[in-house]
Amino acid sequence: MEEQNRKVKNHLVSLKSGKKSFALLIDPDKSDEGYLDKCVSLSAEAGVSFFLVGGSLVFKSIDPVLKYLRSKSDIPLVLFPGSVIQLSPLADAILFLSLISGRNPDYLIGNHVVAAPFLAKESIEVIPTGYMLIDGGMTTTVEYISHTKPLPANKPEIAVATALAGEMLGLQVIYMDGGSGAHNPIPPAMIEAVAKATHCPLIIGGGIRSGQQAFDAYSAGADLIVVGNRVEEQPSFLSEIKEATNQFNSQLNS
Ligand code: 1GP
C-alpha cells in the first residue's frame, strides 16, 4: 500500500511524538440514527480522531452504521472487529488485531487467515495491532467470547514482555484494553512501563469514565485514548475528554 494511503497508521505514529488524541468506539448494537447524529456533531466539536466500529459480540450488521457515519462525517472509520463477520469494505482502515495477551490460536492467527484474502482485494488500510486484554475488575464480553485470560493488572512486567514480543513480531500498534465497560481503567503504572519499553503507538481503552482518568493515561504514555460506554450513557462526556486532552497537550507546548 502506498504511503499516502496509510493515513490512519501515519496519524497514530504522529501521536507518538506529538499531541495526543482520542477515538470514539461505536457499538453497532447500541447505535440508532439519533445516537449516531449526536456522535457525529459532538465528535466534530470535540476533535475525535477516529470512529472505531465493532465489538466482541455484535447482533446488527455494521454496514448500515458505516454508511450512515460516512454520509454525515469526514472522521475516518476504523474497524475494530470482534470476528470476521465484522469485515467491511466501507471502512477506511482495520485494526488487524492479534490477541497477544491470550493463547487462543483463533484470535492470534486463525481468523486472520480467513480475513486476509478479503482484505487483500479491498483498498482498506490494514494496521497490524497487538491487542492486550488487561483485567479491568470484571469478566468482559471479550474475555468470554475470545476464551482468553486477561493479563493481571498488577503485573506491568508481563505487559511489557508481551508488548515487546508483539513489537518484535512486527506488530505496529499496541492496544491495551480493559474491555468495554471495565470497572477499572488500565493502571497508569502499566501504561508507563509499556510506553517506556516500546516504540509503537500505544492505544489505551476500557473503563475510562472521567477526564481525569484520560489525563492520567496520557500522562503515563498513552498516545490515543478510546472511549465508548461512558459516551453511550452521556454523549456530552466527549467534551470532558476534549478538555482533558487539550489540557494535556497544552503542557507539551510549554
Ligand atoms: C473497549 O476500549 C474500548 O474495547 C472502550 O471501552 O466502552 O469501557 O469506554 P469503554
Tab-separated table of N, CA, C and O in Angstrom, residues 101-103 132-137 143 149-160 162 176-177 184-187 189-191 194:
chain	number	residue	atom	x	y	z
A	101	SER	N	-2.293	-11.091	24.374
A	101	SER	CA	-2.294	-11.401	25.811
A	101	SER	C	-2.866	-12.796	26.041
A	101	SER	O	-2.739	-13.342	27.132
A	102	GLY	N	-3.505	-13.377	25.043
A	102	GLY	CA	-4.140	-14.674	25.183
A	102	GLY	C	-3.373	-15.775	24.472
A	102	GLY	O	-2.348	-15.520	23.831
A	103	ARG	N	-3.875	-16.966	24.584
A	103	ARG	CA	-3.218	-18.110	23.950
A	103	ARG	C	-4.230	-18.905	23.127
A	103	ARG	O	-4.134	-20.114	23.012
A	132	MET	N	-3.936	-6.329	23.684
A	132	MET	CA	-3.692	-6.917	25.003
A	132	MET	C	-4.883	-6.627	25.910
A	132	MET	O	-5.171	-5.461	26.205
A	133	LEU	N	-5.539	-7.696	26.320
A	133	LEU	CA	-6.671	-7.550	27.238
A	133	LEU	C	-6.124	-7.550	28.661
A	133	LEU	O	-5.424	-8.484	29.071
A	134	ILE	N	-6.454	-6.498	29.395
A	134	ILE	CA	-5.954	-6.349	30.772
A	134	ILE	C	-7.138	-6.480	31.727
A	134	ILE	O	-8.223	-5.927	31.453
A	135	ASP	N	-6.921	-7.155	32.840
A	135	ASP	CA	-8.003	-7.352	33.802
A	135	ASP	C	-8.518	-6.012	34.312
A	135	ASP	O	-7.757	-5.237	34.909
A	136	GLY	N	-9.799	-5.756	34.059
A	136	GLY	CA	-10.394	-4.484	34.480
A	136	GLY	C	-11.376	-4.680	35.632
A	136	GLY	O	-12.276	-3.862	35.816
A	137	GLY	N	-11.217	-5.795	36.380
A	137	GLY	CA	-12.028	-5.992	37.573
A	137	GLY	C	-13.366	-6.652	37.333
A	137	GLY	O	-14.230	-6.673	38.214
A	143	GLU	N	-13.381	-11.207	26.982
A	143	GLU	CA	-12.753	-12.353	27.670
A	143	GLU	C	-13.564	-13.617	27.425
A	143	GLU	O	-13.033	-14.668	27.057
A	149	LYS	N	-7.577	-15.392	28.802
A	149	LYS	CA	-7.459	-14.857	30.150
A	149	LYS	C	-6.861	-13.456	30.060
A	149	LYS	O	-5.857	-13.279	29.360
A	150	PRO	N	-7.442	-12.465	30.733
A	150	PRO	CA	-6.805	-11.140	30.687
A	150	PRO	C	-5.485	-11.137	31.457
A	150	PRO	O	-5.294	-11.926	32.382
A	151	LEU	N	-4.643	-10.237	31.066
A	151	LEU	CA	-3.351	-10.086	31.744
A	151	LEU	C	-3.593	-9.420	33.113
A	151	LEU	O	-4.364	-8.464	33.198
A	152	PRO	N	-2.966	-9.906	34.183
A	152	PRO	CA	-3.216	-9.297	35.506
A	152	PRO	C	-2.807	-7.822	35.534
A	152	PRO	O	-1.720	-7.471	35.069
A	153	ALA	N	-3.689	-6.990	36.087
A	153	ALA	CA	-3.469	-5.535	36.065
A	153	ALA	C	-2.294	-5.101	36.942
A	153	ALA	O	-1.761	-4.008	36.778
A	154	ASN	N	-1.914	-5.961	37.890
A	154	ASN	CA	-0.802	-5.590	38.792
A	154	ASN	C	0.531	-6.218	38.367
A	154	ASN	O	1.440	-6.337	39.167
A	155	LYS	N	0.605	-6.623	37.096
A	155	LYS	CA	1.847	-7.249	36.610
A	155	LYS	C	2.369	-6.494	35.384
A	155	LYS	O	2.323	-7.008	34.254
A	156	PRO	N	2.849	-5.267	35.579
A	156	PRO	CA	3.333	-4.500	34.423
A	156	PRO	C	4.445	-5.209	33.662
A	156	PRO	O	4.585	-5.047	32.453
A	157	GLU	N	5.217	-6.038	34.378
A	157	GLU	CA	6.337	-6.705	33.693
A	157	GLU	C	5.826	-7.705	32.650
A	157	GLU	O	6.450	-7.887	31.602
A	158	ILE	N	4.681	-8.326	32.914
A	158	ILE	CA	4.120	-9.259	31.904
A	158	ILE	C	3.622	-8.444	30.708
A	158	ILE	O	3.798	-8.837	29.549
A	159	ALA	N	3.017	-7.293	30.998
A	159	ALA	CA	2.538	-6.431	29.903
A	159	ALA	C	3.711	-5.971	29.043
A	159	ALA	O	3.636	-5.966	27.808
A	160	VAL	N	4.815	-5.595	29.688
A	160	VAL	CA	5.999	-5.141	28.943
A	160	VAL	C	6.525	-6.273	28.060
A	160	VAL	O	6.780	-6.082	26.859
A	162	THR	N	4.990	-8.848	26.925
A	162	THR	CA	4.023	-9.171	25.862
A	162	THR	C	4.079	-8.132	24.749
A	162	THR	O	4.111	-8.471	23.557
A	176	MET	N	-3.854	-1.635	24.514
A	176	MET	CA	-4.138	-2.249	25.817
A	176	MET	C	-5.570	-1.876	26.196
A	176	MET	O	-5.901	-0.685	26.281
A	177	ASP	N	-6.369	-2.897	26.430
A	177	ASP	CA	-7.809	-2.673	26.624
A	177	ASP	C	-8.295	-3.403	27.873
A	177	ASP	O	-7.992	-4.590	28.063
A	184	ASN	N	-12.364	-1.003	36.035
A	184	ASN	CA	-11.157	-0.198	36.273
A	184	ASN	C	-10.431	0.038	34.955
A	184	ASN	O	-10.214	-0.900	34.198
A	185	PRO	N	-10.028	1.284	34.714
A	185	PRO	CA	-9.205	1.508	33.518
A	185	PRO	C	-7.805	0.902	33.710
A	185	PRO	O	-7.453	0.489	34.812
A	186	ILE	N	-7.021	0.867	32.651
A	186	ILE	CA	-5.666	0.301	32.751
A	186	ILE	C	-4.848	1.141	33.745
A	186	ILE	O	-4.830	2.374	33.633
A	187	PRO	N	-4.167	0.493	34.699
A	187	PRO	CA	-3.401	1.278	35.674
A	187	PRO	C	-2.304	2.101	34.997
A	187	PRO	O	-1.579	1.573	34.147
A	189	ALA	N	0.574	2.861	35.974
A	189	ALA	CA	1.917	2.260	36.109
A	189	ALA	C	2.175	1.262	34.979
A	189	ALA	O	3.300	1.154	34.478
A	190	MET	N	1.146	0.542	34.582
A	190	MET	CA	1.313	-0.426	33.487
A	190	MET	C	1.481	0.306	32.153
A	190	MET	O	2.322	-0.060	31.324
A	191	ILE	N	0.694	1.361	31.952
A	191	ILE	CA	0.813	2.144	30.707
A	191	ILE	C	2.234	2.698	30.606
A	191	ILE	O	2.890	2.600	29.566
A	194	VAL	N	4.891	0.046	29.733
A	194	VAL	CA	4.831	-0.395	28.331
A	194	VAL	C	5.279	0.738	27.395
A	194	VAL	O	6.028	0.512	26.446
